[in-house]
Amino acid sequence: MIPSLEELHQIGAAQQPTYPDQAAVDAAVARLRTLPPLVFAGECDELKDKIAAASRGEAFILQGGDCAETFVDATADNTRNKLRVLLQMAVVLTYAASVPVVKIGRLAGQYAKPRSSDTETRDGVTLPAYRGDAVNGYDFTPESRIPDPQRLLEVYHASASTLNLVRAFTTGGYADLRQVHAWNSEFVRSSPVGARYEAMGKEIDRALTFMKAIGADPDEFHRVDFYSSHEALLMEYEHALTRIDSRTDDPYNVSGHFVWIGERTRQLDGAHVEYFRHIRNPIGCKLGPTATADDALALARKLNPDNEPGRLTFITRFGAGKIRDGLPSLVEKVTAEGVDVAWICDPMHGNTFEASNGYKTRRFEDVLDEVQGFFDVHRSLGTVPAGILVENTGDDVTEIIGGGEELSEQGLAHRYESVVDPRLNRVQSLEMAFLVAEMLRKS
Ligand code: PEP
Ligand code: MN
């Protein structure tokens, strides 16, 4: 039986907002409990099978999207651009490395953020930290920073409209493989990586024409399976969107296909682990440089006691300088104990720093180096690198330095839009896909 919300709060949940009005929280939760599921249990099971395949090396997981979605940016254009760059990356990985790619968006629910500090100070003024649109407003005013439970309902509605659009795009012709060129807009095409993509697109066209000529035109050419994911951080929201599957009587989180536990909320005896233990979705758990092999093992035993393949993904985020030394002991121990997990590399969160002009950024080269380290570790241990998690966007933002366009620290000011962590822009995302495809081919 899934614990009640009250029980979870008694256990103690880290990183929760302090709402000023409990009656308003109760009303929002009660309303959320009546709303229809955003995803279906059967879809979650299907994704679990695909993650299991990736953990055996028979597929590769590409998880990507915003660090933090915002309500104002939940527009059709934004959703299409995000989807487009993920589809482009997936095509590059599929074609260049000849493996099926499991596509998971950090979208339709990625609205709540853990913060390292409860407060933010600007010019001597201290206010509560921004915790994502699910909690409070980004504007630096006392009113905007007050946690408002009505926002939980807005998360639901924004997620529903995003997911509706994603479903329409991925099954209604937009994701048709014959669109590979159409996804490559003028601006990308004019870059070296865009030209490389264009050349690959021509080869894919030729292959498709050949397949058609011999009478093969399977459904897979015309639609893709695309899944949603987010960090399940806020107990009120996640608990209210947990439902019992009528087929099996098992609880599922129906706000996203894949949900994960963040680095700051993975305490073995904390409320998040307790909640996640009960739901049947495929789940992730971040592991940073402070995680020991025993921590990893204990988490796996608690979160996946039946050792079900595809159920648990460890998303490691060590940082480029630490992964080669830090990751092996975890993988070794977990593997030696016969524990079934998928290992994914998040090369973003261990590589964040503040540029001299104050922007939070990452170096493209560090991001790539962490992925290379991840592949190296798994190759040397004979284990499987099952995928990557990136923070990226379909737009031409300037948030991460380096890459083929050699974005400099000064260049960050040009178009820095993220409200939390810096994201790979479209060109950097494509470059990354080609580079990761090479690593994958050799692994
Ligand atoms: C994130 O994925 O945006 C995040 C906050 O990561 P982590 O929990 O690994 O710090
Ligand atoms: Mn982030």
CSV table of C-alpha atoms and ligand atoms in Angstrom, one decimal:
chain,number,residue,atom,x,y,z
A,1,MET,CA,0.0,0.0,0.0
A,2,ILE,CA,1.2,3.4,-0.9
A,3,PRO,CA,1.9,5.6,2.2
A,4,SER,CA,-0.4,8.6,2.7
A,5,LEU,CA,0.8,12.1,2.1
A,6,GLU,CA,0.7,12.7,5.8
A,7,GLU,CA,2.9,9.6,6.4
A,8,LEU,CA,5.4,10.8,3.8
A,9,HIS,CA,5.6,14.2,5.5
A,10,GLN,CA,6.2,12.5,8.8
A,11,ILE,CA,9.1,10.5,7.4
A,12,GLY,CA,10.4,13.9,6.2
A,13,ALA,CA,10.7,15.1,2.6
A,14,ALA,CA,13.7,17.2,1.7
A,15,GLN,CA,13.4,20.2,-0.6
A,16,GLN,CA,9.6,20.9,0.0
A,17,PRO,CA,8.1,24.4,-0.1
A,18,THR,CA,6.7,26.0,3.0
A,19,TYR,CA,3.2,26.9,2.0
A,20,PRO,CA,1.6,29.7,4.1
A,21,ASP,CA,-1.9,28.4,3.7
A,22,GLN,CA,-2.5,24.7,4.4
A,23,ALA,CA,-6.2,24.8,3.5
A,24,ALA,CA,-5.3,26.1,0.0
A,25,VAL,CA,-2.8,23.2,-0.3
A,26,ASP,CA,-5.4,20.6,0.7
A,27,ALA,CA,-7.9,22.1,-1.8
A,28,ALA,CA,-5.3,21.9,-4.7
A,29,VAL,CA,-4.4,18.3,-3.8
A,30,ALA,CA,-8.1,17.3,-3.6
A,31,ARG,CA,-8.6,18.8,-7.0
A,32,LEU,CA,-5.6,17.1,-8.5
A,33,ARG,CA,-6.8,13.8,-7.3
A,34,THR,CA,-9.9,14.1,-9.4
A,35,LEU,CA,-8.1,14.9,-12.7
A,36,PRO,CA,-7.5,12.3,-15.4
A,37,PRO,CA,-4.1,10.6,-15.8
A,38,LEU,CA,-1.6,12.2,-18.1
A,39,VAL,CA,0.1,8.9,-19.0
A,40,PHE,CA,-1.1,5.3,-18.8
A,41,ALA,CA,0.3,2.4,-16.9
A,42,GLY,CA,0.7,0.3,-20.0
A,43,GLU,CA,2.9,3.0,-21.6
A,44,CYS,CA,5.1,3.0,-18.5
A,45,ASP,CA,5.5,-0.8,-18.7
A,46,GLU,CA,6.4,-0.5,-22.3
A,47,LEU,CA,9.1,2.1,-21.5
A,48,LYS,CA,10.3,-0.2,-18.7
A,49,ASP,CA,10.9,-3.0,-21.3
A,50,LYS,CA,12.8,-0.6,-23.5
A,51,ILE,CA,15.0,0.6,-20.6
A,52,ALA,CA,15.7,-3.1,-19.8
A,53,ALA,CA,16.8,-3.6,-23.4
A,54,ALA,CA,19.1,-0.6,-23.1
A,55,SER,CA,20.6,-2.0,-19.9
A,56,ARG,CA,21.5,-5.1,-21.9
A,57,GLY,CA,23.1,-3.0,-24.7
A,58,GLU,CA,20.3,-3.6,-27.2
A,59,ALA,CA,19.2,0.1,-27.2
A,60,PHE,CA,20.4,3.5,-26.1
A,61,ILE,CA,18.5,6.0,-24.0
A,62,LEU,CA,18.4,9.6,-24.9
A,63,GLN,CA,16.8,11.8,-22.2
A,64,GLY,CA,16.8,15.5,-22.8
A,65,GLY,CA,15.1,18.8,-22.4
A,66,ASP,CA,14.9,21.8,-20.1
A,67,CYS,CA,16.4,22.0,-16.6
A,68,ALA,CA,13.2,23.7,-15.6
A,69,GLU,CA,10.2,24.2,-17.8
A,70,THR,CA,8.2,27.4,-17.3
A,71,PHE,CA,4.6,28.2,-17.8
A,72,VAL,CA,5.2,31.0,-20.3
A,73,ASP,CA,7.4,28.8,-22.4
A,74,ALA,CA,4.9,26.0,-22.6
A,75,THR,CA,4.0,27.1,-26.2
A,76,ALA,CA,3.5,25.2,-29.4
A,77,ASP,CA,6.7,26.6,-30.9
A,78,ASN,CA,8.9,25.7,-27.9
A,79,THR,CA,7.5,22.2,-27.7
A,80,ARG,CA,8.0,21.6,-31.4
A,81,ASN,CA,11.6,22.9,-31.2
A,82,LYS,CA,12.5,20.8,-28.2
A,83,LEU,CA,11.0,17.7,-29.8
A,84,ARG,CA,12.7,18.4,-33.1
A,85,VAL,CA,16.2,18.6,-31.7
A,86,LEU,CA,15.6,15.4,-29.7
A,87,LEU,CA,14.4,13.7,-32.8
A,88,GLN,CA,17.4,14.9,-34.7
A,89,MET,CA,19.8,13.7,-32.0
A,90,ALA,CA,18.0,10.4,-31.9
A,91,VAL,CA,18.3,9.9,-35.7
A,92,VAL,CA,22.0,10.7,-35.5
A,93,LEU,CA,22.5,8.2,-32.7
A,94,THR,CA,20.3,5.5,-34.4
A,95,TYR,CA,21.9,5.9,-37.8
A,96,ALA,CA,25.5,6.5,-36.9
A,97,ALA,CA,25.6,3.8,-34.2
A,98,SER,CA,23.0,1.4,-35.5
A,99,VAL,CA,21.1,1.1,-32.3
A,100,PRO,CA,17.4,1.8,-31.4
A,101,VAL,CA,17.1,4.9,-29.4
A,102,VAL,CA,14.7,5.2,-26.5
A,103,LYS,CA,13.5,8.8,-26.5
A,104,ILE,CA,12.5,10.4,-23.2
A,105,GLY,CA,11.9,14.2,-22.9
A,106,ARG,CA,12.5,16.2,-19.8
A,107,LEU,CA,9.2,17.8,-20.4
A,108,ALA,CA,5.5,17.9,-19.6
A,109,GLY,CA,6.1,18.0,-15.9
A,110,GLN,CA,9.7,19.3,-15.2
A,111,TYR,CA,8.5,22.3,-13.2
A,112,ALA,CA,9.9,21.8,-9.7
A,113,LYS,CA,13.5,22.4,-8.7
A,114,PRO,CA,15.6,21.4,-5.7
A,115,ARG,CA,17.9,24.3,-4.6
A,116,SER,CA,21.1,24.3,-2.7
A,117,SER,CA,20.0,27.4,-0.7
A,118,ASP,CA,16.6,28.2,0.7
A,119,THR,CA,17.1,31.9,-0.1
A,120,GLU,CA,18.5,34.1,-2.8
A,121,THR,CA,20.2,37.5,-2.1
A,122,ARG,CA,20.5,40.2,-4.7
A,123,ASP,CA,21.9,43.6,-3.9
A,124,GLY,CA,21.5,43.1,-0.2
A,125,VAL,CA,17.9,41.9,-0.5
A,126,THR,CA,17.2,38.3,0.6
A,127,LEU,CA,14.1,36.4,-0.6
A,128,PRO,CA,13.0,32.7,-0.7
A,129,ALA,CA,14.8,30.9,-3.6
A,130,TYR,CA,12.9,30.2,-6.8
A,131,ARG,CA,11.9,26.6,-6.7
A,132,GLY,CA,10.5,26.2,-10.2
A,133,ASP,CA,7.2,27.4,-11.6
A,134,ALA,CA,5.5,24.6,-9.8
A,135,VAL,CA,6.2,26.4,-6.5
A,136,ASN,CA,6.7,30.1,-6.9
A,137,GLY,CA,7.5,32.9,-9.4
A,138,TYR,CA,10.9,33.7,-10.9
A,139,ASP,CA,10.5,37.5,-10.4
A,140,PHE,CA,12.6,38.7,-7.6
A,141,THR,CA,9.8,40.2,-5.5
A,142,PRO,CA,8.5,39.1,-2.1
A,143,GLU,CA,5.0,38.4,-3.6
A,144,SER,CA,6.2,36.3,-6.4
A,145,ARG,CA,8.5,34.2,-4.3
A,146,ILE,CA,5.7,33.1,-1.9
A,147,PRO,CA,4.9,29.4,-2.6
A,148,ASP,CA,1.4,29.1,-4.1
A,149,PRO,CA,-0.3,25.7,-4.3
A,150,GLN,CA,-2.6,26.8,-7.2
A,151,ARG,CA,0.6,26.5,-9.3
A,152,LEU,CA,0.3,22.7,-8.9
A,153,LEU,CA,-2.9,22.8,-10.9
A,154,GLU,CA,-1.1,24.9,-13.5
A,155,VAL,CA,1.6,22.3,-13.7
A,156,TYR,CA,-1.0,19.7,-14.5
A,157,HIS,CA,-2.7,21.7,-17.2
A,158,ALA,CA,0.6,22.9,-18.8
A,159,SER,CA,1.9,19.3,-18.8
A,160,ALA,CA,-1.4,18.1,-20.3
A,161,SER,CA,-1.2,20.5,-23.2
A,162,THR,CA,2.5,19.9,-23.8
A,163,LEU,CA,2.0,16.1,-23.8
A,164,ASN,CA,-1.0,16.4,-26.1
A,165,LEU,CA,1.1,18.3,-28.6
A,166,VAL,CA,3.9,15.8,-28.3
A,167,ARG,CA,1.6,12.9,-28.9
A,168,ALA,CA,0.2,14.7,-32.0
A,169,PHE,CA,3.6,15.5,-33.3
A,170,THR,CA,5.1,12.0,-32.7
A,171,THR,CA,2.2,10.1,-34.2
A,172,GLY,CA,0.7,12.5,-36.7
A,173,GLY,CA,3.3,12.7,-39.3
A,174,TYR,CA,5.8,15.2,-37.9
A,175,ALA,CA,8.1,12.5,-36.7
A,176,ASP,CA,8.0,10.7,-40.0
A,177,LEU,CA,11.5,9.7,-41.0
A,178,ARG,CA,11.0,11.3,-44.4
A,179,GLN,CA,11.0,14.6,-42.4
A,180,VAL,CA,14.7,14.3,-41.4
A,181,HIS,CA,15.6,17.2,-43.8
A,182,ALA,CA,12.6,19.3,-42.7
A,183,TRP,CA,13.8,19.1,-39.1
A,184,ASN,CA,17.1,20.7,-40.2
A,185,SER,CA,16.2,24.4,-40.5
A,186,GLU,CA,18.2,26.9,-42.5
A,187,PHE,CA,20.1,28.1,-39.4
A,188,VAL,CA,21.3,24.6,-38.5
A,189,ARG,CA,22.1,23.7,-42.1
A,190,SER,CA,24.5,26.6,-42.4
A,191,SER,CA,26.6,25.2,-39.6
A,192,PRO,CA,29.2,22.4,-40.2
A,193,VAL,CA,27.3,20.0,-38.0
A,194,GLY,CA,24.1,20.9,-39.9
A,195,ALA,CA,25.8,20.1,-43.2
A,196,ARG,CA,27.0,16.7,-41.7
A,197,TYR,CA,23.4,16.0,-40.6
A,198,GLU,CA,22.1,16.9,-44.1
A,199,ALA,CA,24.5,14.4,-45.7
A,200,MET,CA,23.3,11.8,-43.3
A,201,GLY,CA,19.7,12.7,-44.1
A,202,LYS,CA,20.4,12.0,-47.8
A,203,GLU,CA,21.7,8.5,-47.0
A,204,ILE,CA,18.6,7.8,-44.9
A,205,ASP,CA,16.4,9.0,-47.8
A,206,ARG,CA,18.1,6.6,-50.1
A,207,ALA,CA,17.7,3.7,-47.7
A,208,LEU,CA,14.0,4.6,-47.2
A,209,THR,CA,13.4,4.7,-51.0
A,210,PHE,CA,15.1,1.4,-51.3
A,211,MET,CA,12.9,-0.1,-48.5
A,212,LYS,CA,9.8,1.3,-50.1
A,213,ALA,CA,10.8,-0.1,-53.5
A,214,ILE,CA,11.0,-3.6,-52.1
A,215,GLY,CA,7.7,-3.2,-50.5
A,216,ALA,CA,8.7,-2.5,-46.9
A,217,ASP,CA,7.1,0.5,-45.3
A,218,PRO,CA,6.7,-0.3,-41.6
A,219,ASP,CA,4.8,1.9,-39.1
A,220,GLU,CA,8.1,2.7,-37.4
A,221,PHE,CA,9.1,4.9,-40.3
A,222,HIS,CA,6.1,7.2,-39.7
A,223,ARG,CA,5.8,7.5,-36.0
A,224,VAL,CA,8.0,7.4,-32.9
A,225,ASP,CA,7.5,6.4,-29.3
A,226,PHE,CA,8.3,9.3,-27.1
A,227,TYR,CA,8.1,9.4,-23.3
A,228,SER,CA,7.8,12.1,-20.7
A,229,SER,CA,9.9,12.4,-17.6
A,230,HIS,CA,10.6,14.8,-14.7
A,231,GLU,CA,12.1,14.9,-11.2
A,232,ALA,CA,9.3,13.8,-8.9
A,233,LEU,CA,10.1,16.3,-6.2
A,234,LEU,CA,6.9,17.8,-4.8
A,235,MET,CA,5.1,15.3,-2.6
A,236,GLU,CA,1.7,17.0,-2.9
A,237,TYR,CA,1.8,16.9,-6.7
A,238,GLU,CA,3.3,13.4,-7.2
A,239,HIS,CA,1.1,11.8,-4.5
A,240,ALA,CA,-2.1,13.3,-5.9
A,241,LEU,CA,-1.2,12.0,-9.3
A,242,THR,CA,-0.6,8.5,-8.1
A,243,ARG,CA,-3.3,6.1,-9.2
A,244,ILE,CA,-4.1,2.4,-9.0
A,245,ASP,CA,-3.9,0.6,-12.3
A,246,SER,CA,-7.2,-1.2,-12.9
A,247,ARG,CA,-5.4,-4.1,-14.7
A,248,THR,CA,-3.1,-5.0,-11.8
A,249,ASP,CA,-4.1,-3.0,-8.8
A,250,ASP,CA,-0.6,-1.5,-8.7
A,251,PRO,CA,0.1,2.2,-8.0
A,252,TYR,CA,1.6,4.2,-10.9
A,253,ASN,CA,2.6,7.8,-11.0
A,254,VAL,CA,0.5,9.0,-13.9
A,255,SER,CA,2.1,12.5,-14.2
A,256,GLY,CA,5.0,11.2,-16.4
A,257,HIS,CA,6.2,7.9,-17.8
A,258,PHE,CA,9.6,8.0,-16.1
A,259,VAL,CA,10.2,9.9,-12.9
A,260,TRP,CA,13.5,10.3,-11.0
A,261,ILE,CA,14.9,11.0,-7.5
A,262,GLY,CA,17.3,14.0,-7.5
A,263,GLU,CA,20.8,14.1,-6.0
A,264,ARG,CA,19.4,16.1,-3.0
A,265,THR,CA,16.5,13.9,-2.2
A,266,ARG,CA,17.9,10.3,-2.4
A,267,GLN,CA,18.3,9.8,1.3
A,268,LEU,CA,17.7,6.1,1.9
A,269,ASP,CA,15.3,6.7,4.8
A,270,GLY,CA,13.7,9.8,3.3
A,271,ALA,CA,10.2,10.3,2.0
A,272,HIS,CA,11.2,10.4,-1.7
A,273,VAL,CA,12.7,6.9,-1.6
A,274,GLU,CA,9.8,5.7,0.4
A,275,TYR,CA,7.3,7.0,-2.2
A,276,PHE,CA,9.3,5.8,-5.2
A,277,ARG,CA,9.5,2.3,-3.7
A,278,HIS,CA,5.8,1.9,-4.1
A,279,ILE,CA,5.1,3.1,-7.6
A,280,ARG,CA,5.5,0.8,-10.6
A,281,ASN,CA,6.9,3.2,-13.2
A,282,PRO,CA,10.4,2.9,-14.5
A,283,ILE,CA,12.3,5.2,-12.1
A,284,GLY,CA,15.7,6.9,-12.0
A,285,CYS,CA,17.9,7.9,-9.1
A,286,LYS,CA,20.7,10.5,-9.5
A,287,LEU,CA,24.1,9.5,-8.0
A,288,GLY,CA,26.7,12.2,-7.5
A,289,PRO,CA,30.3,12.1,-6.4
A,290,THR,CA,29.4,11.7,-2.7
A,291,ALA,CA,27.5,8.4,-3.4
A,292,THR,CA,29.3,5.3,-2.2
A,293,ALA,CA,29.1,1.8,-3.7
A,294,ASP,CA,27.2,0.8,-0.5
A,295,ASP,CA,24.7,3.7,-1.0
A,296,ALA,CA,24.1,2.6,-4.6
A,297,LEU,CA,23.5,-1.0,-3.5
A,298,ALA,CA,21.2,0.0,-0.7
A,299,LEU,CA,19.2,2.2,-2.9
A,300,ALA,CA,18.9,-0.5,-5.6
A,301,ARG,CA,17.8,-3.1,-3.0
A,302,LYS,CA,15.2,-0.8,-1.6
A,303,LEU,CA,13.9,0.7,-4.9
A,304,ASN,CA,14.0,-2.5,-6.9
A,305,PRO,CA,13.8,-5.4,-4.4
A,306,ASP,CA,12.6,-7.9,-7.1
A,307,ASN,CA,15.5,-6.9,-9.3
A,308,GLU,CA,13.1,-6.3,-12.2
A,309,PRO,CA,15.0,-5.3,-15.4
A,310,GLY,CA,14.3,-1.8,-16.6
A,311,ARG,CA,12.8,-0.7,-13.3
A,312,LEU,CA,15.7,1.2,-11.9
A,313,THR,CA,18.1,3.6,-13.7
A,314,PHE,CA,21.1,5.1,-12.0
A,315,ILE,CA,21.8,8.5,-13.5
A,316,THR,CA,25.4,9.3,-12.6
A,317,ARG,CA,26.5,13.0,-12.5
A,318,PHE,CA,30.1,13.0,-11.2
A,319,GLY,CA,31.7,15.8,-13.2
A,320,ALA,CA,34.3,15.3,-15.9
A,321,GLY,CA,37.2,15.4,-13.4
A,322,LYS,CA,35.7,12.8,-11.1
A,323,ILE,CA,33.9,10.2,-13.2
A,324,ARG,CA,36.9,8.0,-14.1
A,325,ASP,CA,37.9,7.6,-10.4
A,326,GLY,CA,34.4,7.7,-8.8
A,327,LEU,CA,32.2,5.6,-11.0
A,328,PRO,CA,34.1,2.2,-11.2
A,329,SER,CA,33.6,1.2,-7.6
A,330,LEU,CA,29.8,1.8,-7.8
A,331,VAL,CA,29.4,-0.1,-11.1
A,332,GLU,CA,31.7,-2.9,-9.8
A,333,LYS,CA,29.8,-3.5,-6.6
A,334,VAL,CA,26.3,-3.3,-8.1
A,335,THR,CA,27.3,-5.6,-10.9
A,336,ALA,CA,29.1,-8.1,-8.6
A,337,GLU,CA,25.9,-8.3,-6.5
A,338,GLY,CA,23.9,-9.2,-9.5
A,339,VAL,CA,21.8,-6.1,-9.3
A,340,ASP,CA,19.9,-5.2,-12.4
A,341,VAL,CA,20.2,-1.4,-13.3
A,342,ALA,CA,20.5,0.7,-16.3
A,343,TRP,CA,23.4,3.2,-16.1
A,344,ILE,CA,22.9,6.6,-17.6
A,345,CYS,CA,25.3,9.5,-17.8
A,346,ASP,CA,24.2,13.0,-16.8
A,347,PRO,CA,27.2,15.0,-18.0
A,348,MET,CA,25.6,18.3,-17.0
A,349,HIS,CA,25.2,18.6,-13.3
A,350,GLY,CA,28.7,17.8,-12.2
A,351,ASN,CA,30.2,20.4,-14.6
A,352,THR,CA,28.4,23.6,-13.7
A,353,PHE,CA,30.4,26.7,-12.7
A,354,GLU,CA,29.9,30.5,-12.6
A,355,ALA,CA,31.6,32.4,-15.4
A,356,SER,CA,33.6,35.5,-14.6
A,357,ASN,CA,30.6,37.6,-15.7
A,358,GLY,CA,28.2,35.8,-13.2
A,359,TYR,CA,26.4,33.5,-15.6
A,360,LYS,CA,26.0,29.9,-14.5
A,361,THR,CA,27.5,27.9,-17.3
A,362,ARG,CA,29.2,24.6,-18.4
A,363,ARG,CA,32.0,23.9,-20.8
A,364,PHE,CA,30.9,21.8,-23.9
A,365,GLU,CA,34.3,20.0,-23.7
A,366,ASP,CA,33.7,19.0,-20.0
A,367,VAL,CA,30.3,17.7,-20.9
A,368,LEU,CA,31.8,15.6,-23.7
A,369,ASP,CA,34.7,14.5,-21.5
A,370,GLU,CA,32.3,13.2,-18.9
A,371,VAL,CA,30.4,11.1,-21.4
A,372,GLN,CA,33.8,9.8,-22.7
A,373,GLY,CA,34.8,8.9,-19.2
A,374,PHE,CA,31.5,7.1,-18.7
A,375,PHE,CA,32.0,5.0,-21.8
A,376,ASP,CA,35.6,4.3,-20.8
A,377,VAL,CA,34.6,3.1,-17.4
A,378,HIS,CA,31.9,0.8,-18.7
A,379,ARG,CA,34.2,-0.5,-21.5
A,380,SER,CA,36.9,-1.4,-19.0
A,381,LEU,CA,34.5,-3.2,-16.7
A,382,GLY,CA,32.6,-4.9,-19.4
A,383,THR,CA,29.3,-3.3,-18.4
A,384,VAL,CA,26.8,-1.4,-20.5
A,385,PRO,CA,26.6,2.4,-21.0
A,386,ALA,CA,22.8,2.6,-21.4
A,387,GLY,CA,22.2,6.2,-22.2
A,388,ILE,CA,22.7,9.9,-21.6
A,389,LEU,CA,20.7,12.6,-19.9
A,390,VAL,CA,21.2,16.2,-21.2
A,391,GLU,CA,19.8,19.6,-20.6
A,392,ASN,CA,19.1,21.1,-23.9
A,393,THR,CA,16.8,23.2,-26.0
A,394,GLY,CA,15.7,23.5,-29.6
A,395,ASP,CA,16.6,27.1,-29.6
A,396,ASP,CA,19.7,29.1,-30.5
A,397,VAL,CA,20.5,30.0,-26.9
A,398,THR,CA,24.0,30.9,-25.5
A,399,GLU,CA,24.2,29.2,-22.2
A,400,ILE,CA,27.1,26.7,-22.5
A,401,ILE,CA,30.5,27.8,-23.6
A,402,GLY,CA,32.7,26.0,-26.2
A,403,GLY,CA,31.5,23.6,-28.9
A,404,GLY,CA,32.0,24.1,-32.7
A,405,GLU,CA,30.8,27.6,-32.5
A,406,GLU,CA,33.3,28.3,-29.7
A,407,LEU,CA,30.9,30.3,-27.6
A,408,SER,CA,32.9,32.4,-25.2
A,409,GLU,CA,32.1,33.6,-21.7
A,410,GLN,CA,31.3,37.1,-23.1
A,411,GLY,CA,29.0,35.5,-25.6
A,412,LEU,CA,26.8,34.1,-22.8
A,413,ALA,CA,25.0,37.4,-22.5
A,414,HIS,CA,23.7,37.3,-26.1
A,415,ARG,CA,20.8,34.9,-25.4
A,416,TYR,CA,20.8,33.4,-22.0
A,417,GLU,CA,17.3,32.3,-21.2
A,418,SER,CA,17.4,29.4,-18.7
A,419,VAL,CA,15.9,30.1,-15.3
A,420,VAL,CA,18.0,27.5,-13.6
A,421,ASP,CA,20.7,25.5,-15.4
A,422,PRO,CA,22.5,26.2,-18.7
A,423,ARG,CA,21.4,24.1,-21.7
A,424,LEU,CA,23.0,22.9,-24.9
A,425,ASN,CA,21.6,24.8,-27.8
A,426,ARG,CA,20.5,23.2,-31.0
A,427,VAL,CA,23.9,23.1,-32.7
A,428,GLN,CA,25.7,21.9,-29.6
A,429,SER,CA,23.0,19.2,-29.2
A,430,LEU,CA,23.6,17.9,-32.7
A,431,GLU,CA,27.4,18.1,-32.3
A,432,MET,CA,27.0,16.1,-29.1
A,433,ALA,CA,24.9,13.5,-30.8
A,434,PHE,CA,27.5,12.9,-33.5
A,435,LEU,CA,30.3,12.7,-30.9
A,436,VAL,CA,28.4,10.3,-28.7
A,437,ALA,CA,27.4,8.2,-31.7
A,438,GLU,CA,31.1,7.7,-32.3
A,439,MET,CA,31.7,6.6,-28.7
A,440,LEU,CA,28.7,4.3,-28.9
A,441,ARG,CA,30.0,2.7,-32.1
A,442,LYS,CA,33.3,1.9,-30.5
A,443,SER,CA,31.8,0.6,-27.2
B,1,PEP,C1,18.5,18.3,-12.6
B,1,PEP,O1,18.5,17.2,-13.2
B,1,PEP,O2,18.1,19.4,-13.0
B,1,PEP,C2,19.1,18.3,-11.2
B,1,PEP,C3,18.7,19.2,-10.3
B,1,PEP,O3,20.0,17.4,-11.0
B,1,PEP,P1,20.7,16.8,-9.7
B,1,PEP,O4,19.6,16.3,-8.8
B,1,PEP,O5,21.5,15.7,-10.2
B,1,PEP,O6,21.5,17.9,-9.1
B,2,MN,MN,19.4,21.1,-13.9
